[in-house]
Tab-separated table of C-alpha atoms in Angstrom:
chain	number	residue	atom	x	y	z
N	1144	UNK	CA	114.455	64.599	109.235
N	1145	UNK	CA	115.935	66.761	111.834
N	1146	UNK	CA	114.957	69.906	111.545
N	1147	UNK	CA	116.632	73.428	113.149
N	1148	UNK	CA	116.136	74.537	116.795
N	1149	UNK	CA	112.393	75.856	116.680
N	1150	UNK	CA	111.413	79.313	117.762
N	1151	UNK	CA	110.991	79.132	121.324
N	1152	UNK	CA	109.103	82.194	123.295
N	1153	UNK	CA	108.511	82.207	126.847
N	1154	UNK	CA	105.032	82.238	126.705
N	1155	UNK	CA	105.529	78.558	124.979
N	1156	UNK	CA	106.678	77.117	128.278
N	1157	UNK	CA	104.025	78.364	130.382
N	1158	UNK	CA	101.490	76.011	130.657
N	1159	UNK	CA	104.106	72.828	130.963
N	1160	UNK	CA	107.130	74.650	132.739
N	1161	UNK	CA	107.344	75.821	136.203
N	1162	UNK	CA	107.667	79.238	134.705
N	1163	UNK	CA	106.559	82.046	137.559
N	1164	UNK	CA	104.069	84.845	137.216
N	1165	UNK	CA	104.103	88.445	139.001
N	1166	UNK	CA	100.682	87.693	140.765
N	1167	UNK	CA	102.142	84.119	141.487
N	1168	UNK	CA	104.926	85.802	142.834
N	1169	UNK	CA	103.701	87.975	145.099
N	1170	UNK	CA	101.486	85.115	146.756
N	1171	UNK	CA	103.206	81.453	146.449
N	1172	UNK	CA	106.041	80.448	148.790
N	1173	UNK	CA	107.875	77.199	147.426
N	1174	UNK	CA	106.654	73.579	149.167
N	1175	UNK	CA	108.596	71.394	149.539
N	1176	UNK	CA	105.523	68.715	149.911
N	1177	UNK	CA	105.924	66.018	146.847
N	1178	UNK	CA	102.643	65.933	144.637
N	1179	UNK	CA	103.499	63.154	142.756
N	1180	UNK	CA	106.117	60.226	142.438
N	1181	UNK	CA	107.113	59.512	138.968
N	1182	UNK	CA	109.379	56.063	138.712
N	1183	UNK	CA	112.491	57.494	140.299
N	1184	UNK	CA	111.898	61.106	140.075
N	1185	UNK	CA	109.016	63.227	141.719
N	1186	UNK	CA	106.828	66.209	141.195
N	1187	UNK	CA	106.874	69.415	143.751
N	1188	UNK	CA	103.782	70.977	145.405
N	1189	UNK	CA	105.473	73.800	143.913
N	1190	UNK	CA	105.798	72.961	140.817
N	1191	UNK	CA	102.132	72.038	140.081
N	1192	UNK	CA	101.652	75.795	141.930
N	1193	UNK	CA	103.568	77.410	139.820
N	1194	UNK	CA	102.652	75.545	136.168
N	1195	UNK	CA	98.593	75.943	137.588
N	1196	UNK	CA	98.949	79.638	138.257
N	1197	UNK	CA	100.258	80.219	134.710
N	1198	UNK	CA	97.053	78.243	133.261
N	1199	UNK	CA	95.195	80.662	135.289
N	1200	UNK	CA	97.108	83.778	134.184
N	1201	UNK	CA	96.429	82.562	130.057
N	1202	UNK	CA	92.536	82.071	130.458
N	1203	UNK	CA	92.523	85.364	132.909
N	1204	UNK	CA	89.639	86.612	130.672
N	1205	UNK	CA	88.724	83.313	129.693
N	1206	UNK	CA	87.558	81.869	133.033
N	1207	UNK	CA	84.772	79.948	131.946
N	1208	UNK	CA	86.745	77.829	129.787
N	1209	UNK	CA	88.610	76.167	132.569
N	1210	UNK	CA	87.113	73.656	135.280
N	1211	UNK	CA	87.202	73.781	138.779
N	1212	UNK	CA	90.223	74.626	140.209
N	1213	UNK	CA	90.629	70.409	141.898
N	1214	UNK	CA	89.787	69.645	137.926
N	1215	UNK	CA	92.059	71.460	136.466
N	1216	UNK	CA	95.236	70.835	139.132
N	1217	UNK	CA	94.526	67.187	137.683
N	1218	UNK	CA	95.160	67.538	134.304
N	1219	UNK	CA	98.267	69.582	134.755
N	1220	UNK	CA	99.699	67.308	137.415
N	1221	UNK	CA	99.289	64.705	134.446
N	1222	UNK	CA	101.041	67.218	132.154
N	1223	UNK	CA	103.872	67.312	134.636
N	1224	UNK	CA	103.686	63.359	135.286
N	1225	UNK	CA	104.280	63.051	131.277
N	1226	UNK	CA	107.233	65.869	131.043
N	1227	UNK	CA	109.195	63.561	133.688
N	1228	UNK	CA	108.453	60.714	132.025
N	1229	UNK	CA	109.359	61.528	128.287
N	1230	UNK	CA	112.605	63.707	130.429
N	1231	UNK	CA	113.583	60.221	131.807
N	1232	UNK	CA	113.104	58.366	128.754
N	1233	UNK	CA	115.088	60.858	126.709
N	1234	UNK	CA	117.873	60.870	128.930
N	1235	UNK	CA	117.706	56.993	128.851
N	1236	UNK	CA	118.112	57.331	125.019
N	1237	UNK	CA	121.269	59.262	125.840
N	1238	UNK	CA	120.206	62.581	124.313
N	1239	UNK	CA	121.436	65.495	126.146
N	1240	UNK	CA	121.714	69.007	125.691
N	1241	UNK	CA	124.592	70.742	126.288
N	1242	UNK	CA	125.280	74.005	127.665
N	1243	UNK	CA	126.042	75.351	124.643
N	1244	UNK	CA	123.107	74.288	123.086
N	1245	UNK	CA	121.009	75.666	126.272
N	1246	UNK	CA	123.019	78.926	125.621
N	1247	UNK	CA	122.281	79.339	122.063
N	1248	UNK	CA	118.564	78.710	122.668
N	1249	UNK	CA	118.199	80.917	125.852
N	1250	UNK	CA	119.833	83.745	123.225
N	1251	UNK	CA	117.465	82.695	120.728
N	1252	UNK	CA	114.535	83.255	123.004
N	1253	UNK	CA	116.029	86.445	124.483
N	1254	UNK	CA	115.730	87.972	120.398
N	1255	UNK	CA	112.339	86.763	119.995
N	1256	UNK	CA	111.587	88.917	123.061
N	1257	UNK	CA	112.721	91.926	121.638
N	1258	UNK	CA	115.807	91.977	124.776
N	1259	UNK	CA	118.784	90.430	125.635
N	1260	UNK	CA	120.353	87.140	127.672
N	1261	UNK	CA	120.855	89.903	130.506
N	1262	UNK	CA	117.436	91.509	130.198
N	1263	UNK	CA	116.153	88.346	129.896
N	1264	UNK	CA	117.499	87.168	133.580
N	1265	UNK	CA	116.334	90.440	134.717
N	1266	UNK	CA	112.552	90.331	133.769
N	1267	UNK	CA	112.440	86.486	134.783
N	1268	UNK	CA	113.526	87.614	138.253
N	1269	UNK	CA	111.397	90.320	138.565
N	1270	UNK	CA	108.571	87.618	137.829
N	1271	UNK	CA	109.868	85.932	140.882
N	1272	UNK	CA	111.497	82.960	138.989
N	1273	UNK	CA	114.954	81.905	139.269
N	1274	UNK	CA	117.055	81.953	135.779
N	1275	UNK	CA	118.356	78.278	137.071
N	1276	UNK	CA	114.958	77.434	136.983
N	1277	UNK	CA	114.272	79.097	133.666
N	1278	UNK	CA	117.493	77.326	132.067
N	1279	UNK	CA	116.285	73.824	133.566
N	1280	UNK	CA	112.739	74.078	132.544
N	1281	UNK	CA	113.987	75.406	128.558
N	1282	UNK	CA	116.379	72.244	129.486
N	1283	UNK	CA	113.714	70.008	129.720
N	1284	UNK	CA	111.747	71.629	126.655
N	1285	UNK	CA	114.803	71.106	123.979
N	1286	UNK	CA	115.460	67.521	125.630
N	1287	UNK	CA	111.374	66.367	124.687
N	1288	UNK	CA	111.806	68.149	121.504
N	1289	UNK	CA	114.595	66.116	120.945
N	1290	UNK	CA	113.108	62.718	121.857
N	1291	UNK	CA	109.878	63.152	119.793
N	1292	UNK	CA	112.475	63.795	116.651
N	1293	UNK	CA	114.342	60.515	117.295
N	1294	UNK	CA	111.364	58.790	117.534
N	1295	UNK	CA	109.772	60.202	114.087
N	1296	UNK	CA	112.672	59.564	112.629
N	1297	UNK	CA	112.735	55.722	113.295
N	1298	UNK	CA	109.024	54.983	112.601
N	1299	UNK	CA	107.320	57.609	110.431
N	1300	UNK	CA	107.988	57.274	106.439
N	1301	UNK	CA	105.830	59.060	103.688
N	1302	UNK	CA	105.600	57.393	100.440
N	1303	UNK	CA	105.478	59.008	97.091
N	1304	UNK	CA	101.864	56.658	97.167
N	1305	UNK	CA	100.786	58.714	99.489
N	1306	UNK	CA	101.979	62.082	98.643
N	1307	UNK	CA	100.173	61.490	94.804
N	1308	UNK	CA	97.535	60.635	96.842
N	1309	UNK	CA	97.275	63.939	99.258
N	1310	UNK	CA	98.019	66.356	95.968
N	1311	UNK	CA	94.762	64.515	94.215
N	1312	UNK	CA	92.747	65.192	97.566
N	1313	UNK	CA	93.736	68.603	98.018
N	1314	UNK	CA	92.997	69.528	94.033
N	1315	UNK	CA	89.518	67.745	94.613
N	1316	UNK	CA	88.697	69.691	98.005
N	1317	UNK	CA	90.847	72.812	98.022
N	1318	UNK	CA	89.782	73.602	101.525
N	1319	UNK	CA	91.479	73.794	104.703
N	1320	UNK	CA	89.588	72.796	108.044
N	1321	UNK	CA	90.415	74.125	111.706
N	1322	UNK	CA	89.091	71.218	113.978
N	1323	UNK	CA	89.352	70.715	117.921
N	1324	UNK	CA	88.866	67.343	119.386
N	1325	UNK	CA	88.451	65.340	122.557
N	1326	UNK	CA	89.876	62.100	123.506
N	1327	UNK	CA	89.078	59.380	126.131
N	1328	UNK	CA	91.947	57.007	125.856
N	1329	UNK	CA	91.561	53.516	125.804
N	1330	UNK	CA	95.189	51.606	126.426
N	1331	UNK	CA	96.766	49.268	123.768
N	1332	UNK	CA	95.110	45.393	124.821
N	1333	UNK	CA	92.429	46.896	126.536
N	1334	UNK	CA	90.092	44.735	128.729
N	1335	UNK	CA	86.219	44.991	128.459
N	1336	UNK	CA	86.032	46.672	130.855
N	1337	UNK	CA	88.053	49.343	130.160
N	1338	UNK	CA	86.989	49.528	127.144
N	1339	UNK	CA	82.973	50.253	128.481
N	1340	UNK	CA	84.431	52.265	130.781
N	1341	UNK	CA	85.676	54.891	127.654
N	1342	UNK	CA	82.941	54.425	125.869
N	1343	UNK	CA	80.380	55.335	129.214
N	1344	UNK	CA	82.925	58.586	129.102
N	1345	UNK	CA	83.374	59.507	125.852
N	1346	UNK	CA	79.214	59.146	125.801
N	1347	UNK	CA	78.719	61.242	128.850
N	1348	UNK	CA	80.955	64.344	127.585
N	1349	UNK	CA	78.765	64.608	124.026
N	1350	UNK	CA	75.571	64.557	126.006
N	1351	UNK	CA	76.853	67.747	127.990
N	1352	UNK	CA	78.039	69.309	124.959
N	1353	UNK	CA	75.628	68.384	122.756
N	1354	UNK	CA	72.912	69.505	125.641
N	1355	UNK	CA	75.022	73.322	125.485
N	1356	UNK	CA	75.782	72.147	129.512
N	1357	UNK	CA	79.452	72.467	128.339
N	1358	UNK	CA	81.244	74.342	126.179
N	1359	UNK	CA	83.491	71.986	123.742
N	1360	UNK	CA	86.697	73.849	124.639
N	1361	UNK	CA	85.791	73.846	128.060
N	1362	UNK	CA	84.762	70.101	127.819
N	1363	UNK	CA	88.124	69.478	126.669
N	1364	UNK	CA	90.344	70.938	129.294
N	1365	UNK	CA	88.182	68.601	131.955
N	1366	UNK	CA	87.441	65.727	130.436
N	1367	UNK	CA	90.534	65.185	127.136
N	1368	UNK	CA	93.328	62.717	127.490
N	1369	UNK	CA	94.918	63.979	124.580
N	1370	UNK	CA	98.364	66.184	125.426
N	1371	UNK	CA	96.701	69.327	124.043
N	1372	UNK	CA	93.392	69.397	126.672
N	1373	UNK	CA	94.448	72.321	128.187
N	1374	UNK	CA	94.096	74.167	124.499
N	1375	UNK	CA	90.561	73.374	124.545
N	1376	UNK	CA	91.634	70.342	122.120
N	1377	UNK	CA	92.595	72.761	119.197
N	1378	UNK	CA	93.895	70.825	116.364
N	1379	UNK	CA	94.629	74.127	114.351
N	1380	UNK	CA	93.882	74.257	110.762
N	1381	UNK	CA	94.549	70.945	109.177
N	1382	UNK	CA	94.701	70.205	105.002
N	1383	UNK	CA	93.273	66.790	103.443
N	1384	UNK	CA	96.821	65.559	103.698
N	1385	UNK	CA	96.721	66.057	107.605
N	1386	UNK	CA	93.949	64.209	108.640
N	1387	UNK	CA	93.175	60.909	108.761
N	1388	UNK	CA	91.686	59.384	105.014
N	1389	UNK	CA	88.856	58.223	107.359
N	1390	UNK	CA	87.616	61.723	108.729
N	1391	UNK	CA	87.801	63.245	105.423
N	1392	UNK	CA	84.769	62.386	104.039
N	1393	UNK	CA	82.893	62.954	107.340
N	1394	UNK	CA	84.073	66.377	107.141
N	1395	UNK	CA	82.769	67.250	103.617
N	1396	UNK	CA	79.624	66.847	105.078
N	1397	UNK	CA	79.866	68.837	108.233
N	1398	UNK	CA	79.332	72.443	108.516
N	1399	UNK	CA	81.192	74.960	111.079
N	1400	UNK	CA	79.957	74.259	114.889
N	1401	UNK	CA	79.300	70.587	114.573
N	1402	UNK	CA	80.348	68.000	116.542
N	1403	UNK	CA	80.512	64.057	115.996
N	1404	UNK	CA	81.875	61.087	117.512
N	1405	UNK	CA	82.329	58.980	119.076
N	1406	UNK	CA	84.522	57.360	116.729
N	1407	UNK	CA	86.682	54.719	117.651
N	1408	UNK	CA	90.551	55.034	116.596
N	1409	UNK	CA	93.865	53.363	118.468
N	1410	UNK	CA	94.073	55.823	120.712
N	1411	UNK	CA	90.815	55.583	122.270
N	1412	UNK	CA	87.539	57.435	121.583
N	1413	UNK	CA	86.674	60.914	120.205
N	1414	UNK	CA	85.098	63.483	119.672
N	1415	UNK	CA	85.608	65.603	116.626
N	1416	UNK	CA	84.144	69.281	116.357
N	1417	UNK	CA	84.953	71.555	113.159
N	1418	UNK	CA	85.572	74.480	113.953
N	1419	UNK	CA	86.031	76.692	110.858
N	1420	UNK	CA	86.511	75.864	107.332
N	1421	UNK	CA	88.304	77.851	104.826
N	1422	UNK	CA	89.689	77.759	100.958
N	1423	UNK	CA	93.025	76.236	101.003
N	1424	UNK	CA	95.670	79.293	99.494
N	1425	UNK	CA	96.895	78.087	95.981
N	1426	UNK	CA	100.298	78.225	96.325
N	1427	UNK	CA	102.233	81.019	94.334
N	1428	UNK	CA	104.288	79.522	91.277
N	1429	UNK	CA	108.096	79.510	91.869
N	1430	UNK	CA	110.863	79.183	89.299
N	1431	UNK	CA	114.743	79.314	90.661
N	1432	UNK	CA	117.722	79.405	87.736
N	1433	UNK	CA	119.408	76.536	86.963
N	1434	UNK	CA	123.026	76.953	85.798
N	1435	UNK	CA	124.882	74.501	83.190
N	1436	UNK	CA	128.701	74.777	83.566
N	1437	UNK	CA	132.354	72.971	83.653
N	1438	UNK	CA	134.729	73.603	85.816
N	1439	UNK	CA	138.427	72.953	87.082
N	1440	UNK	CA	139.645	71.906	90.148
N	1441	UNK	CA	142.933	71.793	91.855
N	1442	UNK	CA	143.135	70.895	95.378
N	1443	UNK	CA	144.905	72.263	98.135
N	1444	UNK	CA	146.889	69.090	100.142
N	1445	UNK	CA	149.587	68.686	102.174
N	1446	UNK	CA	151.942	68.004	99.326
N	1447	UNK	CA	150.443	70.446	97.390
N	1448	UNK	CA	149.760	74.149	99.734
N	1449	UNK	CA	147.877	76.783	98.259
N	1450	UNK	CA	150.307	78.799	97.046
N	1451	UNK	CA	151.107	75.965	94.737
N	1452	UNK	CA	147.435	75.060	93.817
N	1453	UNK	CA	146.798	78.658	92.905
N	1454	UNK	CA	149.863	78.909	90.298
N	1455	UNK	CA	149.084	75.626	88.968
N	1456	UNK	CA	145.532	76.857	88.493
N	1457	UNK	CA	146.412	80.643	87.031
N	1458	UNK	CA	148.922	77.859	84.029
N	1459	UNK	CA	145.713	76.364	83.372
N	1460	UNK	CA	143.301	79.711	83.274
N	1461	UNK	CA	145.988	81.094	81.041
N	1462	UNK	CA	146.362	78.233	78.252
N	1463	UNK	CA	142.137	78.563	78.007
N	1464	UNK	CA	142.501	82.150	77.732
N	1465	UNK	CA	144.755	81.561	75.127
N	1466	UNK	CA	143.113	79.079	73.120
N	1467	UNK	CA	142.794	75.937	74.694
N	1468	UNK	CA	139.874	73.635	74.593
N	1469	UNK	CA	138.269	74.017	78.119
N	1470	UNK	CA	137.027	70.416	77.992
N	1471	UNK	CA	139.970	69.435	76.855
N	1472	UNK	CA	141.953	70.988	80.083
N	1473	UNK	CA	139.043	69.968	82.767
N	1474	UNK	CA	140.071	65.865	81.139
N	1475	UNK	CA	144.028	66.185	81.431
N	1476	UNK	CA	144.281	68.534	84.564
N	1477	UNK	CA	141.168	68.973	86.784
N	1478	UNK	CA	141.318	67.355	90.010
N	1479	UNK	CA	137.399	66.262	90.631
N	1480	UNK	CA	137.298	62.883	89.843
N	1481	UNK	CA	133.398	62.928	89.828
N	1482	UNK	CA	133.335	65.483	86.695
N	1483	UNK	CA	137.174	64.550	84.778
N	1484	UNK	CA	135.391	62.722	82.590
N	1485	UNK	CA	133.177	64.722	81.566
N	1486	UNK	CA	135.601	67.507	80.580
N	1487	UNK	CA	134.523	69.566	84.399
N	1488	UNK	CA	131.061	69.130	83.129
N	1489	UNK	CA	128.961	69.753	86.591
N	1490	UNK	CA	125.138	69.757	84.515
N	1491	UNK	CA	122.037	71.958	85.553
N	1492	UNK	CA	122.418	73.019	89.147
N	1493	UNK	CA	120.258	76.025	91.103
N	1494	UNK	CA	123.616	78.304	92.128
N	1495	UNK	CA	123.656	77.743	96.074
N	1496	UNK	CA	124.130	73.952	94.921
N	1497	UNK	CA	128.017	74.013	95.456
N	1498	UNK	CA	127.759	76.398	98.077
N	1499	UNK	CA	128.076	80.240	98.158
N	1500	UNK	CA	131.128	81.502	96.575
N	1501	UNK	CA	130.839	79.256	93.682
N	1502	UNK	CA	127.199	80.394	93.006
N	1503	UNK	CA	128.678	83.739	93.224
N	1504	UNK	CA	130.939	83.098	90.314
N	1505	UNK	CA	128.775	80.931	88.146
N	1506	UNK	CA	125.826	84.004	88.253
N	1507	UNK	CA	128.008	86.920	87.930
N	1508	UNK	CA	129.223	85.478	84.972
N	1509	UNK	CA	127.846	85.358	80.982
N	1510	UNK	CA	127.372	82.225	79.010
N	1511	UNK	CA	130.684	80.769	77.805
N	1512	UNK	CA	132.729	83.335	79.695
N	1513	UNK	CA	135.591	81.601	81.959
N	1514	UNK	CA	135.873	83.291	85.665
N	1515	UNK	CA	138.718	84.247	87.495
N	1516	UNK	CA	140.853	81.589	89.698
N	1517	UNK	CA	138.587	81.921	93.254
N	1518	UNK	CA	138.840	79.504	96.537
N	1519	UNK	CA	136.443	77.343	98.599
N	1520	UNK	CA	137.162	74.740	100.763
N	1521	UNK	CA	137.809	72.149	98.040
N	1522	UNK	CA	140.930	74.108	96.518
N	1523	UNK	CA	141.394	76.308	93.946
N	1524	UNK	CA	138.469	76.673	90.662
N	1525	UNK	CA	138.038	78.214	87.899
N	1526	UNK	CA	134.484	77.739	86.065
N	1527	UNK	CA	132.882	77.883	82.726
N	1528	UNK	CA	128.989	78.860	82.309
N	1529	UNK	CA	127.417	77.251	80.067
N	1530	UNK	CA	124.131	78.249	79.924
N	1531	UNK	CA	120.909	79.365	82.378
N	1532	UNK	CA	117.339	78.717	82.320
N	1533	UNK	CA	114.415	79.457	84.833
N	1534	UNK	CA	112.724	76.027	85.932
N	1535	UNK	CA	109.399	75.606	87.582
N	1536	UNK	CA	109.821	73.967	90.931
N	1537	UNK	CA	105.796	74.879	92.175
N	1538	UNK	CA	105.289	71.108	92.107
N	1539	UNK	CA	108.684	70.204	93.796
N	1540	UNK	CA	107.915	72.418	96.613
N	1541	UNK	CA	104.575	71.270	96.697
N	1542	UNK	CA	105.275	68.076	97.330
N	1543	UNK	CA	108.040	68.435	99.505
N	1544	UNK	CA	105.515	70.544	101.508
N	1545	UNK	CA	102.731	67.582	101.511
N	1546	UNK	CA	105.408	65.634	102.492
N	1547	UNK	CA	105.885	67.250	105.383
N	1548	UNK	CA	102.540	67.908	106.347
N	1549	UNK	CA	101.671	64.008	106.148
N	1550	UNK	CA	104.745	62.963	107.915
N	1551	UNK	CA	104.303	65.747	111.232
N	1552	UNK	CA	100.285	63.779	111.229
N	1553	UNK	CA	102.058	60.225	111.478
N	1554	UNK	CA	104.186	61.413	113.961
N	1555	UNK	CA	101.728	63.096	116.247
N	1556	UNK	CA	99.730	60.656	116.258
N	1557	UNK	CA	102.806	57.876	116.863
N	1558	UNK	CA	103.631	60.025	119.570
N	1559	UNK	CA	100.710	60.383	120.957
N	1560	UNK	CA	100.601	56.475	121.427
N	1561	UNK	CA	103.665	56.361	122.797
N	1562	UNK	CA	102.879	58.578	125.665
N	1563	UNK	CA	99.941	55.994	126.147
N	1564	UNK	CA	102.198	53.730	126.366
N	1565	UNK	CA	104.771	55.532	128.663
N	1566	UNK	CA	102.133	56.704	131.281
N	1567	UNK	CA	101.193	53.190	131.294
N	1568	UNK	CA	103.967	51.687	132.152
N	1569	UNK	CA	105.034	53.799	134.332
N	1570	UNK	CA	104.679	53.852	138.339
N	1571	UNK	CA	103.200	56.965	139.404
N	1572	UNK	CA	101.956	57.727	142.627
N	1573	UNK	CA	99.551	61.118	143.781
N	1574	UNK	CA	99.871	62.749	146.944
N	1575	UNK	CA	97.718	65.403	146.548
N	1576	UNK	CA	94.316	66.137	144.869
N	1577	UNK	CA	91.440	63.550	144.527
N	1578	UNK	CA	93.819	60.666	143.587
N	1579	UNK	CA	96.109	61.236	146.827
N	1580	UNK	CA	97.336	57.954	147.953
N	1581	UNK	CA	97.719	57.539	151.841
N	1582	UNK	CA	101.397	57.333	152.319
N	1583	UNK	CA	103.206	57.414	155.675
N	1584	UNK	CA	105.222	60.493	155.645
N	1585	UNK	CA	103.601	62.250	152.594
């Protein structure tokens, strides 16, 4: 399930990098004064300057959604905390990215900003942050990206169960819903105490909101556990297949604005607000051509060079031409073991399914008529059509889009636990802010 390098911009890394702003620039002088021992590693004064400045420059005409300025150094020292943590884990793992793969996606984000690698450097700089620093935090980005991938890939599956499932739900419904949420977590074995202690929390936050003392956005960014607090706990807009079986139901009965909770799930306790609801888009009807054709094969080997392969393969173009039985040929000469003995006989195939240049050949050509002798990296080919047809694949790519959908739920919310777990186990020590430890030295 590993998917492309995603589209990265700058203004992605913002909020969890170290990334510098002009104002920020003009005002902040590095510290070296440690905010925060992680395990082995440690977070900079600096660093939580320079990623709290850049919250401050994205809600610039949003002030009132963020808390007081102690509040809100807290949750993105824990932002910080967690991007060492999952860093060190990853690297533990042994995924690393090399600097070819940094230099491909420093390129890639240079196009998305409309400039270059060079231009790139340039307006970093003139933002008053080093391009080391830019490559280490993008570093750092790719590396998490990474890990949460391997760890999908080893614990989320999707059954066909539960894609028939989603398709039935989203044919009954046919809506879409934006939601936000809050979280209090509770950890995995959690005492009594603890657990009192969430639900005292969780209980406290829906009286403000529910009392219009808080906005639910704002209530979010100072009160959420969950990794996105600092959006204001925006879940984006979600299908039937992306949200839990259990909430699904309780949202048929909401209506825009309304908030409920607390509801108990493994994470902890939350609060669930929907935001917006709207009718799902039907999805357009797609039909690709299929292909039936036969073909020959002779391979280009060391005993056999290209030269060779390509006369042996204009002999055998020439006898069909002449008369021959193509079936006949493809039994006695082709060298494809997978199709010999069906006379070359490849079935119904959509034409990029053998790559490029042989779905060139198979769609430029007219049913029954035999193509020219052409190359690929298999050897030498010449190919038959058969026949064409247009096939409906609207319910292929539906599914394979439910699919998705489902599985990227399962893993955010496997992730999510696991970051539970991580900043659990982890030893983490403040040296600044309300939860400052006194520490000889610090």
């Amino acid at each position: 399930m590993t998917k492309p390098f995603p589209r990265l911009l700058i203004a992605g890394l913002l909020a969890f990098s170290t990334v510098a702003t002009p104002v920020m620039a003009q005002t902040l002088q590095p510290l070296d004064r440690i905010a925060a021992v992680v395990n082995e590693d440690v977070v900079l004064q600096s660093e939580l300057d320079r990623a709290v400045q850049n919250v401050l420059a994205q809600y610039a005409n949003q002030p009132g959604q963020l808390p007081p300025r102690a509040v809100l150094e807290r949750q993105v020292l824990e932002r910080l905390v967690l991007v060492k943590l999952q860093v060190a884990r990853a690297t533990e793992s042994g995924i690393r990215i090399g600097d070819a793969e940094l230099n491909n996606a420093i390129n890639a984000v240079a196009q998305q900003n409309g400039t270059t690698p060079d231009g790139l450097r340039q307006r970093l700089e003139a933002d008053g942050m080093s391009f080391d620093e830019f490559r280490s935090s993008l570093r750092d980005e790719i590396t998490i990206q990474r890990l949460r991938q391997s760890y999908a890939q080893s614990r989320v599956q999707v059954s066909e169960g539960e894609v028939d499932a989603a398709i039935a739900a989203q044919a009954a419904t046919g809506v879409q819903y934006r939601l936000a949420h809050i979280l209090v977590g509770v950890p995995d074995g959690a005492s009594a105490d603890q657990i009192s202690t969430g639900k005292s929390k969780i209980d406290g936050v829906k009286a403000l909101v529910d009392k219009g003392e808080l906005d639910f956005s704002a209530a979010a960014v100072r009160y959420s556990d969950s990794p996105n607090a600092l959006e204001g706990g925006d879940l984006g807009w979600r299908s039937v297949d992306e949200i839990p079986t259990a909430f699904v139901e309780m949202l048929k009965g909401m209506s825009p604005g309304q908030v409920v909770g607390p509801l108990r799930g493994p994470s902890g306790f939350q609060l669930l607000k929907l935001v917006e609801v709207r009718d799902a888009a039907q999805m357009e009807k797609r039909s690709v051509t299929e292909y039936n054709a036969r073909h020959i094969l002779v391979r280009v080997t060391p005993t056999q060079d290209a030269a060779a392969a390509k006369a042996k393969i204009d002999t055998l173009r020439a006898r069909i031409v002449g008369g021959a039985d193509f079936v006949e040929v493809a039994k006695e000469s082709t060298e494809d073991a997978n199709s010999r003995d069906d006379g070359g006989d490849l079935g119904w195939f959509p034409a990029d399914a053998f790559g490029p240049a042989f779905g060139q050949q198979v769609s430029g050509l007219q049913d029954g008529q035999v193509s020219a002798p052409f190359r690929t990296d298999a050897g030498w080919h010449i190919v038959q059509r058969v026949g064409s047809r247009q096939t409906d694949v609207t319910d292929q790519n539906r599914r394979a889009q439910i699919r998705e959908t489902i599985g990227r739920r399962k893993a955010e919310d496997e992730y999510n636990r696991f970051l539970q777990e991580l900043r659990g186990e982890a030893y983490v020590s403040f040296r600044t802010g309300d939860r400052a430890e006194t520490t000889p030295g610090s």
